[in-house]
Amino acid sequence: MSISETIRPYILALKSKEGWKALSGWCYRKLSSIWTSVYVLGAMALLFVIGTIFPQGEDFGEYIKAGGRFIDLVGIFGLLDLFTSPLFLILALLLLANLIVCSYERYAALLSGRVFPKGFEPTHILSLTHDIPDAHIEVRRLLRERLGFRLLSKDGDWIVMEKGLSYRWLTWLYHAGIIACFLGFMLTYLFAFEDSITLAPNEAQTVAPSTNGRLQGLFHPKHGPTDFHLLLEDFSTEYSESPELDFPKDKTSRLAIGLGWSKPGYEMKPESLSVKDWRSRIKVVQGGKTLLEKTIEINDPLRFGGYTFYQEGYEQRLKIRVYDNPIPLEVKTDEDAFIPGLDATLKFGTFRTGALHRLDGSVEKIKPFAFVKLKTGEEKYEDIGKIDLGGFLDINGSRVTLVDAAESSVLSYRYDPGVAVLWWSGIFVLVTMSLRFFGGWYRLAYAIDEADSIVMLKLNLNSKGLGADPSRIVRRLERYLTMDDIRPFPLPPE
Amino acid sequence: MSNYDLILSRNSFLLGVELRIFWSVAFLYGLSTLIFLFHILTRRASAGKAAQVLLSVAVVLQAGLILLRTFEAGRAPFQTLYESLSWFAWSASLTYLYISSKWESVYLPGIFVSALSMGACLYALLSRSPAVEPLSPALQSYWFEWHVILAFFSYAVFVVAASVEGAYLIIRPFIKRGSAGGYGLTEGNIEDFHASAFKLVIFGFPFLTFAIFSGAAWANEAWGRYWSWDPKETWSLITWTVFTLYLHSKATPGLKGAPASAFNMLGFVCMMMTFLGVNWLAKLLGIPSLHIYAV
Ligand code: HEM
């Protein structure tokens, strides 16, 4: 049979209303099953693993250049952008649908009230001294007043009570919270966008939103620049001294240190500086009025007009004079720069300036400097030395003077309406999940009856949550029953 | 000697002391592993008890080591992988000692925890640099301590859960055959013992959830994006998903038994991948993974 013949009956069935009904009924049943969530979560986990194997966000050409195999596979399934690929989106939507249908079904079940079985298997049996009606009154009183149980149902012979926060509701609530998290992810996916902006000192700049957000047009129909400006008032860097450790790589020498045969040693080199902080003092201005002023650094961004601005890094430009050329040359740090007067390519390292926190706790101003390297081949450099601001180095017989330096602050900015939704729903999930897992919930069903003229209290105790201790509940119940003369005192063992 | 040189030689001296203590701790974990093995081979409870005592000594010594490191660095001691490995071994062993104190004469899972702790210490000592480094700007956040402490707390709990699950899977067939005397586990108590693996996962799961959530909140403050599908982030999500599968399996009649146990063990493997092996799979398959997570 050909494929078209195989699927024909199904297609025909879908032409009828009943066919559609049957199909949607089947989908709904599947979506309301916990088995589906097991399969979909499993498939998700596998996809995530694939996402950790292939470098995400990498350019396809770069991937091939770096020696990537599996080129066809990567191309067809979009493995370098797996988390925006249709395959991932379909799975995520399937999981969301599964979650929504399950939550709806369980919500309906929670509201409709629970029906308990007519009989429970007793987990504990206690004998009582009172007759059945009195025992009923007393046991109920003890359970309510002393142990804090509330009535759930008294259908049949068994009376069902519960204590603690209902775990069913808590489980339902955190599943519903996960749906809200999905909403946050969706808002991010559809509307978030980001870019970066370089601020030179004392030059006001507007933010011109880039157009990389998927549905950004809905929020920023004009794509125009913002009506406020950012002004960089000051940019500063702080360094701390970070001594280098002279430590062997081979395992035997390391063991020797462990045995105390040799010692590790720290030493301080001129280049042993590590960045402690970058700070930008930023003003938000509009029509000549300052709306906001803030010093930002990593982990302390600026929020304004729906945007968040982050300290990302800096850009440094050095002015150098080759020999006694009256026009200085401008070069960027950490980049190759061909110097015409020298006929050579130099690379100036990061221009160090600002405050230095020394090992002994003192803070001093750095005498500004940069390290210089000479390019000798593809990715090969030779160290030439350190150049101070205003100082010089003799390179290839010519004098190179560092005349001036300017720093700009690089900020990244982001607009993301999903964050707030995600935060609140995430906190909600955490709280409800913690209450469910760490809390304690009990369901106690009991029946009192008589056998051979002995009145018996039959208990069926069920509990959830780490805070629940069913044996303690039974012990307390036994103690109260005994104290109140409802239970015979246990005889000492013979 | 100038004041400055004095500081450098003091720091070198302290590091020397630290390394000697660290080697002793690794040695104690190793010895404890051997005695646990002896317990398994001879079924002597006294050997199990002795191994447990050695493990306790290692934990106490390592607590001192971690305090010393905190003093040396002047900050919480889990910035570099060298530091985190030590913290991991310590918190896993401590959690195990606490949980096992509730069991009567059951020492089987101990070998798993002590061997893992020894492995973590040796990896730190032999392959990582012990240099004290200043806190980088991205780590200077109030999230640093809480995010890391609670993430490692969940790791420690999952290690113990895996040790119980593993011990259960191995010993159960022998108990059924009636040939598992001497290990403190019987038909009567094995299921209760197994239930503690479930309880541990239930306990650790909200902490893992918090760790992922706080990591996202932190990334949002520091880098301006709460999720970047970085391998470390993705592996934490895989771990979370696998433990979710485990919890779901426990609530699904057809999956309660062996599949649930498999998910628990798999959750542990994923957790170790999150902690250590984020690029290991890519390397194994010869695929260039350009996002190397700085550790
Ligand atoms: C992103 C998807 C989901 C996550 C993260 C999740 C999370 C969890 C967790 C952690 C538990 C165990 C804790 C407990 O017993 O309270 C659980 C239980 C459960 N989940 Fe989910 N779940 C998801 C989706 C679903 C879906 C789609 C369904 C519906 C089929 C579902 C149905 C259940 C059920 C029936 C339980 C058992 C609760 C109980 O003990 O009564 N879950 N879920």
mmCIF file of C-alpha atoms in Angstrom, chain A residues 99-410:
data_model
loop_
_atom_site.group_PDB
_atom_site.id
_atom_site.type_symbol
_atom_site.label_atom_id
_atom_site.label_comp_id
_atom_site.label_asym_id
_atom_site.label_seq_id
_atom_site.Cartn_x
_atom_site.Cartn_y
_atom_site.Cartn_z
ATOM 1 C CA LEU A 99 0.926 21.846 31.398
ATOM 2 C CA ILE A 100 -2.138 24.018 30.703
ATOM 3 C CA VAL A 101 -4.428 21.062 30.021
ATOM 4 C CA CYS A 102 -3.158 19.182 33.100
ATOM 5 C CA SER A 103 -3.565 22.226 35.282
ATOM 6 C CA TYR A 104 -7.060 22.847 33.959
ATOM 7 C CA GLU A 105 -8.087 19.241 34.554
ATOM 8 C CA ARG A 106 -6.668 19.150 38.054
ATOM 9 C CA TYR A 107 -8.192 22.525 38.870
ATOM 10 C CA ALA A 108 -11.599 21.197 37.913
ATOM 11 C CA ALA A 109 -10.925 18.116 40.035
ATOM 12 C CA LEU A 110 -9.838 20.238 43.004
ATOM 13 C CA LEU A 111 -12.947 22.392 42.834
ATOM 14 C CA SER A 112 -15.382 19.531 42.408
ATOM 15 C CA GLY A 113 -14.519 18.196 45.873
ATOM 16 C CA ARG A 114 -13.093 14.817 46.611
ATOM 17 C CA VAL A 115 -14.956 11.567 46.907
ATOM 18 C CA PHE A 116 -13.301 9.111 49.280
ATOM 19 C CA PRO A 117 -13.612 5.344 49.185
ATOM 20 C CA LYS A 118 -16.140 3.721 51.473
ATOM 21 C CA GLY A 119 -13.490 1.754 53.268
ATOM 22 C CA PHE A 120 -9.855 2.450 54.150
ATOM 23 C CA GLU A 121 -7.250 -0.094 55.207
ATOM 24 C CA PRO A 122 -6.421 0.741 58.847
ATOM 25 C CA THR A 123 -2.768 1.607 59.473
ATOM 26 C CA HIS A 124 -3.273 1.709 63.282
ATOM 27 C CA ILE A 125 -5.930 0.279 65.628
ATOM 28 C CA LEU A 126 -6.463 1.541 69.202
ATOM 29 C CA SER A 127 -8.925 0.238 71.754
ATOM 30 C CA LEU A 128 -11.157 2.757 73.577
ATOM 31 C CA THR A 129 -12.930 2.796 76.959
ATOM 32 C CA HIS A 130 -16.065 4.801 75.950
ATOM 33 C CA ASP A 131 -19.116 3.552 74.134
ATOM 34 C CA ILE A 132 -19.303 4.342 70.449
ATOM 35 C CA PRO A 133 -21.294 7.648 70.540
ATOM 36 C CA ASP A 134 -19.145 9.098 73.340
ATOM 37 C CA ALA A 135 -15.956 7.888 71.705
ATOM 38 C CA HIS A 136 -17.006 9.644 68.491
ATOM 39 C CA ILE A 137 -17.498 12.939 70.283
ATOM 40 C CA GLU A 138 -14.259 12.716 72.232
ATOM 41 C CA VAL A 139 -12.072 11.559 69.360
ATOM 42 C CA ARG A 140 -13.432 14.288 67.115
ATOM 43 C CA ARG A 141 -12.825 16.891 69.843
ATOM 44 C CA LEU A 142 -9.245 15.743 70.374
ATOM 45 C CA LEU A 143 -8.453 15.662 66.688
ATOM 46 C CA ARG A 144 -9.868 19.132 66.163
ATOM 47 C CA GLU A 145 -8.788 20.963 69.264
ATOM 48 C CA ARG A 146 -5.567 19.273 70.287
ATOM 49 C CA LEU A 147 -4.203 18.097 66.958
ATOM 50 C CA GLY A 148 -5.624 20.766 64.651
ATOM 51 C CA PHE A 149 -7.353 18.518 62.095
ATOM 52 C CA ARG A 150 -10.292 19.814 60.039
ATOM 53 C CA LEU A 151 -13.160 17.834 58.610
ATOM 54 C CA LEU A 152 -13.026 16.869 54.940
ATOM 55 C CA SER A 153 -15.768 14.323 54.545
ATOM 56 C CA LYS A 154 -17.942 12.043 56.591
ATOM 57 C CA ASP A 155 -19.327 9.813 53.914
ATOM 58 C CA GLY A 156 -19.664 6.166 54.779
ATOM 59 C CA ASP A 157 -18.219 4.630 57.954
ATOM 60 C CA TRP A 158 -15.036 6.590 57.746
ATOM 61 C CA ILE A 159 -14.604 10.181 58.754
ATOM 62 C CA VAL A 160 -11.888 11.942 56.799
ATOM 63 C CA MET A 161 -9.947 14.877 58.254
ATOM 64 C CA GLU A 162 -6.900 16.811 57.124
ATOM 65 C CA LYS A 163 -4.202 18.972 58.678
ATOM 66 C CA GLY A 164 -1.671 21.368 57.128
ATOM 67 C CA LEU A 165 -1.665 23.218 53.819
ATOM 68 C CA SER A 166 -3.322 21.122 51.146
ATOM 69 C CA TYR A 167 -0.520 19.574 49.115
ATOM 70 C CA ARG A 168 -2.855 19.163 46.153
ATOM 71 C CA TRP A 169 -3.441 22.876 45.949
ATOM 72 C CA LEU A 170 0.247 23.610 46.435
ATOM 73 C CA THR A 171 1.221 21.177 43.684
ATOM 74 C CA TRP A 172 -1.397 22.752 41.457
ATOM 75 C CA LEU A 173 -0.204 26.258 42.329
ATOM 76 C CA TYR A 174 3.421 25.669 41.417
ATOM 77 C CA HIS A 175 2.459 23.984 38.163
ATOM 78 C CA ALA A 176 0.329 27.066 37.416
ATOM 79 C CA GLY A 177 3.335 29.228 38.395
ATOM 80 C CA ILE A 178 5.430 27.388 35.799
ATOM 81 C CA ILE A 179 2.815 28.327 33.182
ATOM 82 C CA ALA A 180 3.280 31.971 34.222
ATOM 83 C CA CYS A 181 7.073 31.550 33.839
ATOM 84 C CA PHE A 182 6.447 30.329 30.294
ATOM 85 C CA LEU A 183 4.541 33.555 29.684
ATOM 86 C CA GLY A 184 7.619 35.489 30.811
ATOM 87 C CA PHE A 185 9.852 33.479 28.433
ATOM 88 C CA MET A 186 7.420 34.167 25.615
ATOM 89 C CA LEU A 187 7.429 37.910 26.266
ATOM 90 C CA THR A 188 11.213 37.856 26.189
ATOM 91 C CA TYR A 189 11.292 35.748 23.044
ATOM 92 C CA LEU A 190 8.900 38.018 21.190
ATOM 93 C CA PHE A 191 9.676 41.496 22.413
ATOM 94 C CA ALA A 192 13.129 41.718 23.976
ATOM 95 C CA PHE A 193 16.004 43.374 22.173
ATOM 96 C CA GLU A 194 19.483 44.504 23.059
ATOM 97 C CA ASP A 195 22.423 46.425 21.714
ATOM 98 C CA SER A 196 25.403 48.378 22.927
ATOM 99 C CA ILE A 197 26.329 52.035 22.989
ATOM 100 C CA THR A 198 29.706 53.698 23.402
ATOM 101 C CA LEU A 199 29.744 56.905 25.423
ATOM 102 C CA ALA A 200 32.634 59.322 25.048
ATOM 103 C CA PRO A 201 33.141 61.624 28.028
ATOM 104 C CA ASN A 202 30.815 64.643 28.093
ATOM 105 C CA GLU A 203 29.154 63.922 24.764
ATOM 106 C CA ALA A 204 25.385 63.454 25.089
ATOM 107 C CA GLN A 205 24.008 60.568 23.110
ATOM 108 C CA THR A 206 20.523 59.247 22.388
ATOM 109 C CA VAL A 207 19.651 55.571 22.370
ATOM 110 C CA ALA A 208 18.603 54.444 18.933
ATOM 111 C CA PRO A 209 16.938 51.078 19.445
ATOM 112 C CA SER A 210 18.275 48.482 17.095
ATOM 113 C CA THR A 211 15.736 46.340 15.363
ATOM 114 C CA ASN A 212 16.782 42.901 16.504
ATOM 115 C CA GLY A 213 13.668 42.219 18.625
ATOM 116 C CA ARG A 214 11.255 39.785 16.984
ATOM 117 C CA LEU A 215 8.086 41.837 17.371
ATOM 118 C CA GLN A 216 9.767 45.032 18.409
ATOM 119 C CA GLY A 217 7.698 47.069 15.960
ATOM 120 C CA LEU A 218 4.655 46.671 18.215
ATOM 121 C CA PHE A 219 6.443 48.453 21.046
ATOM 122 C CA HIS A 220 8.566 50.956 19.159
ATOM 123 C CA PRO A 221 6.656 51.631 15.989
ATOM 124 C CA LYS A 222 8.912 54.480 14.906
ATOM 125 C CA HIS A 223 12.237 52.774 15.550
ATOM 126 C CA GLY A 224 13.383 56.285 16.307
ATOM 127 C CA PRO A 225 15.928 57.343 18.879
ATOM 128 C CA THR A 226 14.802 57.931 22.454
ATOM 129 C CA ASP A 227 13.811 61.413 23.556
ATOM 130 C CA PHE A 228 16.369 61.334 26.359
ATOM 131 C CA HIS A 229 20.151 61.524 26.218
ATOM 132 C CA LEU A 230 22.873 59.779 28.141
ATOM 133 C CA LEU A 231 25.885 61.728 29.265
ATOM 134 C CA LEU A 232 29.055 60.127 30.564
ATOM 135 C CA GLU A 233 30.368 62.421 33.279
ATOM 136 C CA ASP A 234 33.193 60.257 34.432
ATOM 137 C CA PHE A 235 34.679 56.858 33.767
ATOM 138 C CA SER A 236 37.053 55.290 36.238
ATOM 139 C CA THR A 237 38.859 52.024 36.696
ATOM 140 C CA GLU A 238 40.230 50.382 39.772
ATOM 141 C CA TYR A 239 42.797 47.648 39.881
ATOM 142 C CA SER A 240 44.083 45.399 42.567
ATOM 143 C CA GLU A 241 47.477 43.803 42.807
ATOM 144 C CA SER A 242 47.257 40.125 42.187
ATOM 145 C CA PRO A 243 50.570 38.372 42.811
ATOM 146 C CA GLU A 244 51.416 35.432 40.598
ATOM 147 C CA LEU A 245 51.866 32.022 42.056
ATOM 148 C CA ASP A 246 54.921 30.052 41.107
ATOM 149 C CA PHE A 247 53.376 26.601 41.137
ATOM 150 C CA PRO A 248 54.442 23.408 39.358
ATOM 151 C CA LYS A 249 52.151 21.789 36.815
ATOM 152 C CA ASP A 250 53.473 18.234 37.126
ATOM 153 C CA LYS A 251 51.804 15.969 39.636
ATOM 154 C CA THR A 252 54.911 14.712 41.443
ATOM 155 C CA SER A 253 56.132 18.214 42.256
ATOM 156 C CA ARG A 254 52.660 19.022 43.515
ATOM 157 C CA LEU A 255 52.722 15.991 45.783
ATOM 158 C CA ALA A 256 56.147 17.127 47.013
ATOM 159 C CA ILE A 257 54.575 20.443 48.073
ATOM 160 C CA GLY A 258 51.836 18.498 49.860
ATOM 161 C CA LEU A 259 54.479 16.558 51.753
ATOM 162 C CA GLY A 260 56.224 19.782 52.706
ATOM 163 C CA TRP A 261 59.376 19.028 50.668
ATOM 164 C CA SER A 262 59.054 22.204 48.662
ATOM 165 C CA LYS A 263 57.119 25.424 49.024
ATOM 166 C CA PRO A 264 54.821 27.431 46.794
ATOM 167 C CA GLY A 265 55.706 31.109 46.369
ATOM 168 C CA TYR A 266 53.829 34.223 45.327
ATOM 169 C CA GLU A 267 55.680 36.913 43.451
ATOM 170 C CA MET A 268 54.691 40.358 42.276
ATOM 171 C CA LYS A 269 55.335 41.336 38.650
ATOM 172 C CA PRO A 270 54.585 44.730 37.093
ATOM 173 C CA GLU A 271 51.818 43.205 34.969
ATOM 174 C CA SER A 272 50.174 41.379 37.882
ATOM 175 C CA LEU A 273 47.185 43.705 38.055
ATOM 176 C CA SER A 274 43.615 42.577 37.935
ATOM 177 C CA VAL A 275 40.566 44.723 37.333
ATOM 178 C CA LYS A 276 38.646 45.414 40.504
ATOM 179 C CA ASP A 277 35.982 47.641 39.055
ATOM 180 C CA TRP A 278 34.887 49.825 36.146
ATOM 181 C CA ARG A 279 32.522 52.651 36.939
ATOM 182 C CA SER A 280 30.631 55.124 34.777
ATOM 183 C CA ARG A 281 28.961 58.184 36.196
ATOM 184 C CA ILE A 282 25.960 58.639 33.936
ATOM 185 C CA LYS A 283 23.401 61.422 33.655
ATOM 186 C CA VAL A 284 20.065 61.025 31.916
ATOM 187 C CA VAL A 285 19.108 64.378 30.395
ATOM 188 C CA GLN A 286 16.067 65.600 28.520
ATOM 189 C CA GLY A 287 15.633 69.113 27.150
ATOM 190 C CA GLY A 288 18.507 70.415 29.270
ATOM 191 C CA LYS A 289 17.053 68.915 32.464
ATOM 192 C CA THR A 290 18.790 66.147 34.392
ATOM 193 C CA LEU A 291 16.264 63.384 35.049
ATOM 194 C CA LEU A 292 18.533 60.898 36.759
ATOM 195 C CA GLU A 293 22.144 60.507 37.816
ATOM 196 C CA LYS A 294 23.809 57.253 38.718
ATOM 197 C CA THR A 295 27.202 55.603 38.902
ATOM 198 C CA ILE A 296 26.892 52.207 37.298
ATOM 199 C CA GLU A 297 29.184 49.230 37.469
ATOM 200 C CA ILE A 298 28.929 45.511 36.762
ATOM 201 C CA ASN A 299 26.058 44.127 38.873
ATOM 202 C CA ASP A 300 24.616 47.607 39.339
ATOM 203 C CA PRO A 301 22.952 48.755 36.109
ATOM 204 C CA LEU A 302 20.878 51.855 35.382
ATOM 205 C CA ARG A 303 17.176 51.479 34.676
ATOM 206 C CA PHE A 304 15.366 54.161 32.735
ATOM 207 C CA GLY A 305 12.543 54.398 30.216
ATOM 208 C CA GLY A 306 12.021 50.645 30.088
ATOM 209 C CA TYR A 307 15.693 50.097 29.268
ATOM 210 C CA THR A 308 18.422 48.714 31.482
ATOM 211 C CA PHE A 309 21.966 49.947 30.845
ATOM 212 C CA TYR A 310 24.881 47.761 31.873
ATOM 213 C CA GLN A 311 28.541 48.521 32.261
ATOM 214 C CA GLU A 312 30.002 46.206 29.665
ATOM 215 C CA GLY A 313 33.547 47.430 29.166
ATOM 216 C CA TYR A 314 35.526 50.313 27.783
ATOM 217 C CA GLU A 315 37.212 51.488 24.660
ATOM 218 C CA GLN A 316 40.595 53.192 24.819
ATOM 219 C CA ARG A 317 42.262 55.309 22.170
ATOM 220 C CA LEU A 318 45.879 56.324 22.492
ATOM 221 C CA LYS A 319 47.576 59.184 20.692
ATOM 222 C CA ILE A 320 51.121 58.329 19.738
ATOM 223 C CA ARG A 321 53.820 60.345 18.019
ATOM 224 C CA VAL A 322 56.283 58.507 15.838
ATOM 225 C CA TYR A 323 59.719 60.153 15.812
ATOM 226 C CA ASP A 324 58.892 63.885 15.784
ATOM 227 C CA ASN A 325 55.975 63.801 13.394
ATOM 228 C CA PRO A 326 53.790 66.819 14.330
ATOM 229 C CA ILE A 327 50.511 64.940 13.697
ATOM 230 C CA PRO A 328 49.915 62.247 16.294
ATOM 231 C CA LEU A 329 48.458 58.888 15.302
ATOM 232 C CA GLU A 330 45.393 57.454 17.015
ATOM 233 C CA VAL A 331 45.387 53.745 17.909
ATOM 234 C CA LYS A 332 42.935 51.523 19.778
ATOM 235 C CA THR A 333 44.288 49.406 22.627
ATOM 236 C CA ASP A 334 44.336 45.622 22.372
ATOM 237 C CA GLU A 335 44.149 45.781 18.580
ATOM 238 C CA ASP A 336 46.809 45.532 15.882
ATOM 239 C CA ALA A 337 47.817 48.946 14.558
ATOM 240 C CA PHE A 338 50.023 49.441 11.516
ATOM 241 C CA ILE A 339 52.334 52.367 12.162
ATOM 242 C CA PRO A 340 53.356 53.955 8.830
ATOM 243 C CA GLY A 341 56.436 55.804 10.111
ATOM 244 C CA LEU A 342 57.793 52.562 11.550
ATOM 245 C CA ASP A 343 56.663 50.193 8.857
ATOM 246 C CA ALA A 344 55.638 47.813 11.602
ATOM 247 C CA THR A 345 52.522 46.605 13.363
ATOM 248 C CA LEU A 346 52.270 47.306 17.081
ATOM 249 C CA LYS A 347 49.759 46.239 19.657
ATOM 250 C CA PHE A 348 49.257 48.477 22.679
ATOM 251 C CA GLY A 349 47.897 46.632 25.699
ATOM 252 C CA THR A 350 45.181 47.977 27.988
ATOM 253 C CA PHE A 351 46.010 51.497 29.127
ATOM 254 C CA ARG A 352 46.234 51.232 32.905
ATOM 255 C CA THR A 353 45.040 54.243 34.799
ATOM 256 C CA GLY A 354 42.933 54.930 37.884
ATOM 257 C CA ALA A 355 43.310 53.688 41.437
ATOM 258 C CA LEU A 356 45.453 50.746 42.485
ATOM 259 C CA HIS A 357 44.584 48.776 45.617
ATOM 260 C CA ARG A 358 47.862 47.434 46.876
ATOM 261 C CA LEU A 359 48.413 44.249 48.819
ATOM 262 C CA ASP A 360 49.154 46.107 52.040
ATOM 263 C CA GLY A 361 45.715 47.788 51.892
ATOM 264 C CA SER A 362 46.972 51.159 50.660
ATOM 265 C CA VAL A 363 45.413 52.798 47.601
ATOM 266 C CA GLU A 364 47.439 54.865 45.174
ATOM 267 C CA LYS A 365 46.966 56.505 41.822
ATOM 268 C CA ILE A 366 48.492 54.524 38.970
ATOM 269 C CA LYS A 367 51.085 56.350 36.906
ATOM 270 C CA PRO A 368 49.313 55.657 33.580
ATOM 271 C CA PHE A 369 51.035 53.191 31.262
ATOM 272 C CA ALA A 370 50.503 50.493 28.634
ATOM 273 C CA PHE A 371 52.520 47.493 27.525
ATOM 274 C CA VAL A 372 53.593 47.416 23.879
ATOM 275 C CA LYS A 373 54.098 44.433 21.607
ATOM 276 C CA LEU A 374 55.555 44.164 18.125
ATOM 277 C CA LYS A 375 53.815 41.858 15.683
ATOM 278 C CA THR A 376 56.265 39.386 14.229
ATOM 279 C CA GLY A 377 53.899 37.044 12.394
ATOM 280 C CA GLU A 378 50.404 35.601 12.289
ATOM 281 C CA GLU A 379 49.254 35.715 15.954
ATOM 282 C CA LYS A 380 52.907 36.165 17.034
ATOM 283 C CA TYR A 381 54.085 39.083 19.104
ATOM 284 C CA GLU A 382 57.289 40.157 20.759
ATOM 285 C CA ASP A 383 57.218 42.118 24.035
ATOM 286 C CA ILE A 384 58.811 45.505 23.666
ATOM 287 C CA GLY A 385 58.222 47.072 27.032
ATOM 288 C CA LYS A 386 56.123 49.428 29.038
ATOM 289 C CA ILE A 387 55.308 52.944 27.923
ATOM 290 C CA ASP A 388 54.201 55.644 30.374
ATOM 291 C CA LEU A 389 51.872 58.497 29.497
ATOM 292 C CA GLY A 390 54.205 61.223 28.174
ATOM 293 C CA GLY A 391 57.043 58.702 27.984
ATOM 294 C CA PHE A 392 58.628 57.003 24.975
ATOM 295 C CA LEU A 393 60.074 53.749 23.651
ATOM 296 C CA ASP A 394 62.655 53.269 20.932
ATOM 297 C CA ILE A 395 61.326 50.792 18.405
ATOM 298 C CA ASN A 396 63.220 49.803 15.246
ATOM 299 C CA GLY A 397 65.441 52.823 15.813
ATOM 300 C CA SER A 398 62.523 55.271 15.911
ATOM 301 C CA ARG A 399 61.131 56.963 18.957
ATOM 302 C CA VAL A 400 57.435 56.311 19.766
ATOM 303 C CA THR A 401 55.925 58.710 22.322
ATOM 304 C CA LEU A 402 52.614 58.193 24.108
ATOM 305 C CA VAL A 403 51.096 61.675 23.903
ATOM 306 C CA ASP A 404 47.579 61.257 25.186
ATOM 307 C CA ALA A 405 44.870 58.729 26.014
ATOM 308 C CA ALA A 406 41.069 58.845 26.043
ATOM 309 C CA GLU A 407 38.611 56.349 27.453
ATOM 310 C CA SER A 408 34.997 55.777 26.470
ATOM 311 C CA SER A 409 32.569 53.630 28.346
ATOM 312 C CA VAL A 410 30.841 50.777 26.551
#
